[in-house]
Short mmCIF file of C-alpha atoms in Angstrom, two decimals:
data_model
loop_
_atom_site.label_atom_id
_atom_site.label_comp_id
_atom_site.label_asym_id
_atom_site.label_seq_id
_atom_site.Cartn_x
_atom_site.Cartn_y
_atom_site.Cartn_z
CA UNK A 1 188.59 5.50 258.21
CA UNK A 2 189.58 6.57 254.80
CA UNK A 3 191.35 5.51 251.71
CA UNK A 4 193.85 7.44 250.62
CA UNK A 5 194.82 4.95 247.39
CA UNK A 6 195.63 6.46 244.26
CA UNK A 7 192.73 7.12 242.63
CA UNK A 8 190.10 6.82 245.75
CA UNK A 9 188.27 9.88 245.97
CA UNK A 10 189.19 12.63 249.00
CA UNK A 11 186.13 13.08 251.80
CA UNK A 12 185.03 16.40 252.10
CA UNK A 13 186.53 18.41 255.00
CA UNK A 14 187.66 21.69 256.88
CA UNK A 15 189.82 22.36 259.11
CA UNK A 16 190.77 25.65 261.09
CA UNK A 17 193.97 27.73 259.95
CA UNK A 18 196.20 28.96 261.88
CA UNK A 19 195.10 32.32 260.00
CA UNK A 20 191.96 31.42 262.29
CA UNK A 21 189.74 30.76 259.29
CA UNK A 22 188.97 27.43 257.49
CA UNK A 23 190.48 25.55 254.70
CA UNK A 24 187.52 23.89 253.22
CA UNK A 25 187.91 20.93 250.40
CA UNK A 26 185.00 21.07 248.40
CA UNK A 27 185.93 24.73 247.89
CA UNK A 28 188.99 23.59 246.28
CA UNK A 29 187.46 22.25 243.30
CA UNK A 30 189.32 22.52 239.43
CA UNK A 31 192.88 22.80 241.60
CA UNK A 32 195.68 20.24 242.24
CA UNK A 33 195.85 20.38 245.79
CA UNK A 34 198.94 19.04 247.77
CA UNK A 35 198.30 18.50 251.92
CA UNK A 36 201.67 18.04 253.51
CA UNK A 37 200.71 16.11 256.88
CA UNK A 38 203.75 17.13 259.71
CA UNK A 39 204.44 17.78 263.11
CA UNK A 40 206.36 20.11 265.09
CA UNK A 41 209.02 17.71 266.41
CA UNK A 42 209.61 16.28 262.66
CA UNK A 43 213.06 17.94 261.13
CA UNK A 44 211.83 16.08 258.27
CA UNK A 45 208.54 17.45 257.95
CA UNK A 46 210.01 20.98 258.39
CA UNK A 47 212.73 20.85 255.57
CA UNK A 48 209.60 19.08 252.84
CA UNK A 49 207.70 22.17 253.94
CA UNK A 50 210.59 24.81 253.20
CA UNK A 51 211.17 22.90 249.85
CA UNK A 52 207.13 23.44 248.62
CA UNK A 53 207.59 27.28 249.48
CA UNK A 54 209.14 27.11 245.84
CA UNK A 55 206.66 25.17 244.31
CA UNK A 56 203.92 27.20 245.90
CA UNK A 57 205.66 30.39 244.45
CA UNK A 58 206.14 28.84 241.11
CA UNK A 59 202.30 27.95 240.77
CA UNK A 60 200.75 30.61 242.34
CA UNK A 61 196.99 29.80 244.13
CA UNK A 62 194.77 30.02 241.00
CA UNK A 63 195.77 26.15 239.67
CA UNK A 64 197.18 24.79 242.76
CA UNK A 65 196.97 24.53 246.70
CA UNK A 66 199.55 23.54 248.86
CA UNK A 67 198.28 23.11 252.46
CA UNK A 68 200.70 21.76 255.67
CA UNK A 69 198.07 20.00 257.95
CA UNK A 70 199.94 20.35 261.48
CA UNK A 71 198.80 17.48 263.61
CA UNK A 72 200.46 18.51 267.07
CA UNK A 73 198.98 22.20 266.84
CA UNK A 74 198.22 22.57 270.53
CA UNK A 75 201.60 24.27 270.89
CA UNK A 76 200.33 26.90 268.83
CA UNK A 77 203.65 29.20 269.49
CA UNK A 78 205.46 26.53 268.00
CA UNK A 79 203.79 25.96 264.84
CA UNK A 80 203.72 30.16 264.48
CA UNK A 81 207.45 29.68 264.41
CA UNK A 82 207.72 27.37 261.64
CA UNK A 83 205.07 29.56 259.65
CA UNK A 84 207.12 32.42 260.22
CA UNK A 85 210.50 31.12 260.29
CA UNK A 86 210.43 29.71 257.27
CA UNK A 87 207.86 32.38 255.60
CA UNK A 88 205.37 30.16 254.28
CA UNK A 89 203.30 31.32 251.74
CA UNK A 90 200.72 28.58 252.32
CA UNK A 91 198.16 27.63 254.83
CA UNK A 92 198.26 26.47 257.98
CA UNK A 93 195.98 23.65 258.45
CA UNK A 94 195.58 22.68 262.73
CA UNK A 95 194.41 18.95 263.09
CA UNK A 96 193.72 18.86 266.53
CA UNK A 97 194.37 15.57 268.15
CA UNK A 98 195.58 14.21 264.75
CA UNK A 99 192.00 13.13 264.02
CA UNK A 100 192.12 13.84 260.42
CA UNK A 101 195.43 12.79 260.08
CA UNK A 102 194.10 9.18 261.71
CA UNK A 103 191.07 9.16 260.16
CA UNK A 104 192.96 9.45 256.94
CA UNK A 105 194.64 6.28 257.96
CA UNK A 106 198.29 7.55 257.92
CA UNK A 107 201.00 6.45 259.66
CA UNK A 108 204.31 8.21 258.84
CA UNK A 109 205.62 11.61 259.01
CA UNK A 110 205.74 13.71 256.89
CA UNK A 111 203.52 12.33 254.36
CA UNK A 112 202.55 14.37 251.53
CA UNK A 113 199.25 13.90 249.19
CA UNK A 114 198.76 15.24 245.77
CA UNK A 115 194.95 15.32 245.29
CA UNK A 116 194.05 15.74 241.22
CA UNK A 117 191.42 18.47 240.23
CA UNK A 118 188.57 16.06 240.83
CA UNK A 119 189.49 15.48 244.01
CA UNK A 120 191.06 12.10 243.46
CA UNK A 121 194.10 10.92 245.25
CA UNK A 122 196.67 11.15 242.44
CA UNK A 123 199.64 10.68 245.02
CA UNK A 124 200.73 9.57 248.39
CA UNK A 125 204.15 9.71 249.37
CA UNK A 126 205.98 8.74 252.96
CA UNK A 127 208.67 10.57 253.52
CA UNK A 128 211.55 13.18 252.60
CA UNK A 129 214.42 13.67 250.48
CA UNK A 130 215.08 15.36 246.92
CA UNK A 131 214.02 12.77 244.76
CA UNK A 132 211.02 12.28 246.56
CA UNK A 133 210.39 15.71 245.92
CA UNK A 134 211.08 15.79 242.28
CA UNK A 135 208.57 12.81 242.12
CA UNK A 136 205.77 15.07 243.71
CA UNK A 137 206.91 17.94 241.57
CA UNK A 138 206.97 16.25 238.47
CA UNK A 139 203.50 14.75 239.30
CA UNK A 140 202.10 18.03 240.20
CA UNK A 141 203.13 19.29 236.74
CA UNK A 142 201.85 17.01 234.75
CA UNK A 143 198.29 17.54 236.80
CA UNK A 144 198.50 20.88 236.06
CA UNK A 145 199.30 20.59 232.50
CA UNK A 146 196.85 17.79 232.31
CA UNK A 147 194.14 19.93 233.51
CA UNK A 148 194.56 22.73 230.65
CA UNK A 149 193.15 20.46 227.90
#
């Protein structure tokens, strides 16, 4: 199991899209990446993923990756819906049998990370609601103006 402390450094990893190719980590290097861990059941999970289409947009891919690691993908029609239902401009990340999402050691749903351009853990939040995401926005920010100096 891993740490995913503020600060602890994130394992190398890939996982399959739903795209069918893979999302690897060590390929993400120089970028603020932000891994939104949800499930298809969570009405949560599905309204924190709507609200990073606009962060996504605002950033573009060159300085930042937003990635939703799905960890009930085995209804794949499902999890197609969600991708196209709410037009998600981000990745698709399919954690079969939750293993990552265990192995990461996390317990609540959704539960978002904000990994720093080293590939530190910068953030770790449980949970959804607007100040929540203003916290993770506001943190993502200053990572990204951070990393221009």
């Amino acid at each position: 199991q891993y740490s995913l402390d503020v600060g602890s450094h994130i394992p190398d990893f890939r996982l399959e899209t739903l795209a069918g190719s893979r999302f690897y980590m060590n390929q993400q290097q120089d970028k603020v990446v932000v891994l939104i861990f949800w499930a298809t059941y969570c009405v949560h999970c599905k309204h924190q993923l709507n609200a990073f289409k606009a962060v996504a947009d605002q950033y573009g891919s060159n300085r930042l990756k937003v990635a939703a690691v799905c960890i009930d993908p085995e209804n794949s029609d499902l999890v197609r819906q969600v991708k196209q239902g709410f037009h998600l401009p981000f990745p698709i990340l399919l954690d079969h049998q939750a293993k990552f999402f265990n192995k990461m050691g996390i317990r609540a749903l959704p539960t978002t990370v904000v990994i720093d351009p080293v590939g530190k853990t910068a953030m770790r939040v449980k949970g959804f609601n607007p100040l929540i995401q203003q916290r993770l926005t506001d943190q993502i920010e200053f990572l990204l103006d951070k990393s221009r100096i």
